[in-house]
Amino acid sequence: MIVSKKHDQVGSQLGNILRALREERGLTREWVAEHADIGLRHLAAIELGEKNPSIDTLYRLLRVLGASADRIFYPERFIKDASLEHITCLAATCTPQQRKLLIRLIEAVISNGE
């Protein structure tokens, strides 16, 4: 696999992914910037591909958005359904006992046709 070094392509792709994650979750730039502790203009520049975030900023953005870093680094492999990704991220934070309960809840919802 050949990986492009073109800064403008990488920044643009990263910004597009972060913006898509934010919009899929119905979040405003203002809310994300506040909760990730970054400036609103800085977030806008990242989303527009004008600036690349530091590792620390990227980490905070992904945590606030409830997304895996795989979504950034391997977008072609990732689940295309944002709601499934969100469920997966939430389940990953559960204890084993909570996961068992979550599985039973999902199975009950499916069996009831809701």
PDB file of C-alpha atoms in Angstrom:
ATOM      1  CA  MET A   1       0.000   0.000   0.000  1.00  0.00           C
ATOM      2  CA  ILE A   2       1.308   3.444  -0.921  1.00  0.00           C
ATOM      3  CA  VAL A   3       0.524   6.227   1.512  1.00  0.00           C
ATOM      4  CA  SER A   4       0.419   9.773   0.169  1.00  0.00           C
ATOM      5  CA  LYS A   5       2.510  12.420   1.914  1.00  0.00           C
ATOM      6  CA  LYS A   6       0.605  15.353   0.451  1.00  0.00           C
ATOM      7  CA  HIS A   7      -0.206  17.585   3.416  1.00  0.00           C
ATOM      8  CA  ASP A   8      -3.251  19.151   1.802  1.00  0.00           C
ATOM      9  CA  GLN A   9      -4.832  15.760   1.086  1.00  0.00           C
ATOM     10  CA  VAL A  10      -4.202  14.422   4.585  1.00  0.00           C
ATOM     11  CA  GLY A  11      -5.480  17.565   6.287  1.00  0.00           C
ATOM     12  CA  SER A  12      -8.513  17.741   4.046  1.00  0.00           C
ATOM     13  CA  GLN A  13      -9.389  14.079   4.617  1.00  0.00           C
ATOM     14  CA  LEU A  14      -8.906  14.410   8.380  1.00  0.00           C
ATOM     15  CA  GLY A  15     -11.049  17.531   8.495  1.00  0.00           C
ATOM     16  CA  ASN A  16     -13.786  15.908   6.419  1.00  0.00           C
ATOM     17  CA  ILE A  17     -13.899  12.884   8.712  1.00  0.00           C
ATOM     18  CA  LEU A  18     -14.026  14.980  11.885  1.00  0.00           C
ATOM     19  CA  ARG A  19     -16.747  17.211  10.440  1.00  0.00           C
ATOM     20  CA  ALA A  20     -18.763  14.157   9.333  1.00  0.00           C
ATOM     21  CA  LEU A  21     -18.467  12.612  12.805  1.00  0.00           C
ATOM     22  CA  ARG A  22     -19.641  15.849  14.417  1.00  0.00           C
ATOM     23  CA  GLU A  23     -22.571  16.260  12.030  1.00  0.00           C
ATOM     24  CA  GLU A  24     -23.607  12.581  12.316  1.00  0.00           C
ATOM     25  CA  ARG A  25     -23.941  13.107  16.042  1.00  0.00           C
ATOM     26  CA  GLY A  26     -25.865  16.355  15.639  1.00  0.00           C
ATOM     27  CA  LEU A  27     -23.237  18.410  17.461  1.00  0.00           C
ATOM     28  CA  THR A  28     -22.332  22.017  16.806  1.00  0.00           C
ATOM     29  CA  ARG A  29     -18.791  23.251  16.336  1.00  0.00           C
ATOM     30  CA  GLU A  30     -19.282  25.398  19.413  1.00  0.00           C
ATOM     31  CA  TRP A  31     -20.211  22.421  21.589  1.00  0.00           C
ATOM     32  CA  VAL A  32     -17.329  20.264  20.339  1.00  0.00           C
ATOM     33  CA  ALA A  33     -14.784  23.083  20.686  1.00  0.00           C
ATOM     34  CA  GLU A  34     -15.904  23.796  24.241  1.00  0.00           C
ATOM     35  CA  HIS A  35     -15.866  20.151  25.351  1.00  0.00           C
ATOM     36  CA  ALA A  36     -12.544  19.412  23.621  1.00  0.00           C
ATOM     37  CA  ASP A  37     -11.071  22.579  25.148  1.00  0.00           C
ATOM     38  CA  ILE A  38      -9.963  24.100  21.831  1.00  0.00           C
ATOM     39  CA  GLY A  39     -10.805  27.355  20.128  1.00  0.00           C
ATOM     40  CA  LEU A  40     -13.770  27.533  17.788  1.00  0.00           C
ATOM     41  CA  ARG A  41     -11.662  29.021  14.988  1.00  0.00           C
ATOM     42  CA  HIS A  42      -9.051  26.292  15.450  1.00  0.00           C
ATOM     43  CA  LEU A  43     -11.722  23.581  15.137  1.00  0.00           C
ATOM     44  CA  ALA A  44     -13.121  25.249  12.016  1.00  0.00           C
ATOM     45  CA  ALA A  45      -9.627  25.368  10.484  1.00  0.00           C
ATOM     46  CA  ILE A  46      -9.111  21.665  11.263  1.00  0.00           C
ATOM     47  CA  GLU A  47     -12.473  20.704   9.733  1.00  0.00           C
ATOM     48  CA  LEU A  48     -11.702  22.763   6.622  1.00  0.00           C
ATOM     49  CA  GLY A  49      -8.298  21.085   6.238  1.00  0.00           C
ATOM     50  CA  GLU A  50      -6.449  24.353   6.798  1.00  0.00           C
ATOM     51  CA  LYS A  51      -4.683  23.121   9.958  1.00  0.00           C
ATOM     52  CA  ASN A  52      -3.721  19.739  11.340  1.00  0.00           C
ATOM     53  CA  PRO A  53      -4.428  19.070  15.014  1.00  0.00           C
ATOM     54  CA  SER A  54      -1.733  18.035  17.466  1.00  0.00           C
ATOM     55  CA  ILE A  55      -1.928  14.469  18.765  1.00  0.00           C
ATOM     56  CA  ASP A  56      -3.338  15.819  22.037  1.00  0.00           C
ATOM     57  CA  THR A  57      -6.032  17.826  20.238  1.00  0.00           C
ATOM     58  CA  LEU A  58      -6.928  14.895  17.982  1.00  0.00           C
ATOM     59  CA  TYR A  59      -7.234  12.650  21.040  1.00  0.00           C
ATOM     60  CA  ARG A  60      -9.576  15.110  22.768  1.00  0.00           C
ATOM     61  CA  LEU A  61     -11.678  15.552  19.620  1.00  0.00           C
ATOM     62  CA  LEU A  62     -12.079  11.803  19.175  1.00  0.00           C
ATOM     63  CA  ARG A  63     -13.050  11.362  22.835  1.00  0.00           C
ATOM     64  CA  VAL A  64     -15.617  14.175  22.659  1.00  0.00           C
ATOM     65  CA  LEU A  65     -17.018  12.729  19.424  1.00  0.00           C
ATOM     66  CA  GLY A  66     -17.090   9.215  20.885  1.00  0.00           C
ATOM     67  CA  ALA A  67     -15.119   7.839  17.949  1.00  0.00           C
ATOM     68  CA  SER A  68     -12.251   5.428  17.503  1.00  0.00           C
ATOM     69  CA  ALA A  69      -8.920   6.551  16.048  1.00  0.00           C
ATOM     70  CA  ASP A  70      -9.454   3.804  13.475  1.00  0.00           C
ATOM     71  CA  ARG A  71     -12.091   6.040  11.932  1.00  0.00           C
ATOM     72  CA  ILE A  72      -9.316   8.538  11.158  1.00  0.00           C
ATOM     73  CA  PHE A  73      -6.466   6.216  10.239  1.00  0.00           C
ATOM     74  CA  TYR A  74      -8.433   3.486   8.421  1.00  0.00           C
ATOM     75  CA  PRO A  75     -11.582   5.196   7.103  1.00  0.00           C
ATOM     76  CA  GLU A  76     -11.956   2.684   4.268  1.00  0.00           C
ATOM     77  CA  ARG A  77     -12.334  -0.167   6.756  1.00  0.00           C
ATOM     78  CA  PHE A  78     -14.762   1.513   9.062  1.00  0.00           C
ATOM     79  CA  ILE A  79     -18.431   0.929   9.626  1.00  0.00           C
ATOM     80  CA  LYS A  80     -20.361   3.337   7.449  1.00  0.00           C
ATOM     81  CA  ASP A  81     -23.276   3.583   9.872  1.00  0.00           C
ATOM     82  CA  ALA A  82     -22.552   6.237  12.497  1.00  0.00           C
ATOM     83  CA  SER A  83     -25.181   4.882  14.897  1.00  0.00           C
ATOM     84  CA  LEU A  84     -23.485   1.456  14.957  1.00  0.00           C
ATOM     85  CA  GLU A  85     -20.150   3.126  15.605  1.00  0.00           C
ATOM     86  CA  HIS A  86     -21.655   5.118  18.458  1.00  0.00           C
ATOM     87  CA  ILE A  87     -23.163   1.977  20.022  1.00  0.00           C
ATOM     88  CA  THR A  88     -19.801   0.211  19.721  1.00  0.00           C
ATOM     89  CA  CYS A  89     -17.953   3.089  21.391  1.00  0.00           C
ATOM     90  CA  LEU A  90     -20.484   3.218  24.222  1.00  0.00           C
ATOM     91  CA  ALA A  91     -20.344  -0.553  24.734  1.00  0.00           C
ATOM     92  CA  ALA A  92     -16.547  -0.417  24.903  1.00  0.00           C
ATOM     93  CA  THR A  93     -16.796   1.721  28.045  1.00  0.00           C
ATOM     94  CA  CYS A  94     -19.093  -0.760  29.827  1.00  0.00           C
ATOM     95  CA  THR A  95     -18.090  -3.341  32.392  1.00  0.00           C
ATOM     96  CA  PRO A  96     -18.509  -7.007  31.365  1.00  0.00           C
ATOM     97  CA  GLN A  97     -21.692  -7.170  33.447  1.00  0.00           C
ATOM     98  CA  GLN A  98     -23.069  -4.036  31.769  1.00  0.00           C
ATOM     99  CA  ARG A  99     -22.268  -5.514  28.333  1.00  0.00           C
ATOM    100  CA  LYS A 100     -24.264  -8.650  29.156  1.00  0.00           C
ATOM    101  CA  LEU A 101     -27.184  -6.458  30.178  1.00  0.00           C
ATOM    102  CA  LEU A 102     -26.802  -4.398  27.007  1.00  0.00           C
ATOM    103  CA  ILE A 103     -26.876  -7.554  24.859  1.00  0.00           C
ATOM    104  CA  ARG A 104     -30.044  -8.760  26.599  1.00  0.00           C
ATOM    105  CA  LEU A 105     -31.640  -5.344  26.105  1.00  0.00           C
ATOM    106  CA  ILE A 106     -30.813  -5.289  22.388  1.00  0.00           C
ATOM    107  CA  GLU A 107     -32.085  -8.853  21.966  1.00  0.00           C
ATOM    108  CA  ALA A 108     -35.341  -7.929  23.752  1.00  0.00           C
ATOM    109  CA  VAL A 109     -35.852  -4.882  21.531  1.00  0.00           C
ATOM    110  CA  ILE A 110     -35.274  -6.983  18.407  1.00  0.00           C
ATOM    111  CA  SER A 111     -37.537  -9.836  19.534  1.00  0.00           C
ATOM    112  CA  ASN A 112     -40.354  -7.378  20.304  1.00  0.00           C
ATOM    113  CA  GLY A 113     -40.050  -5.864  16.852  1.00  0.00           C
ATOM    114  CA  GLU A 114     -39.510  -2.343  18.197  1.00  0.00           C
TER     115      GLU A 114
END
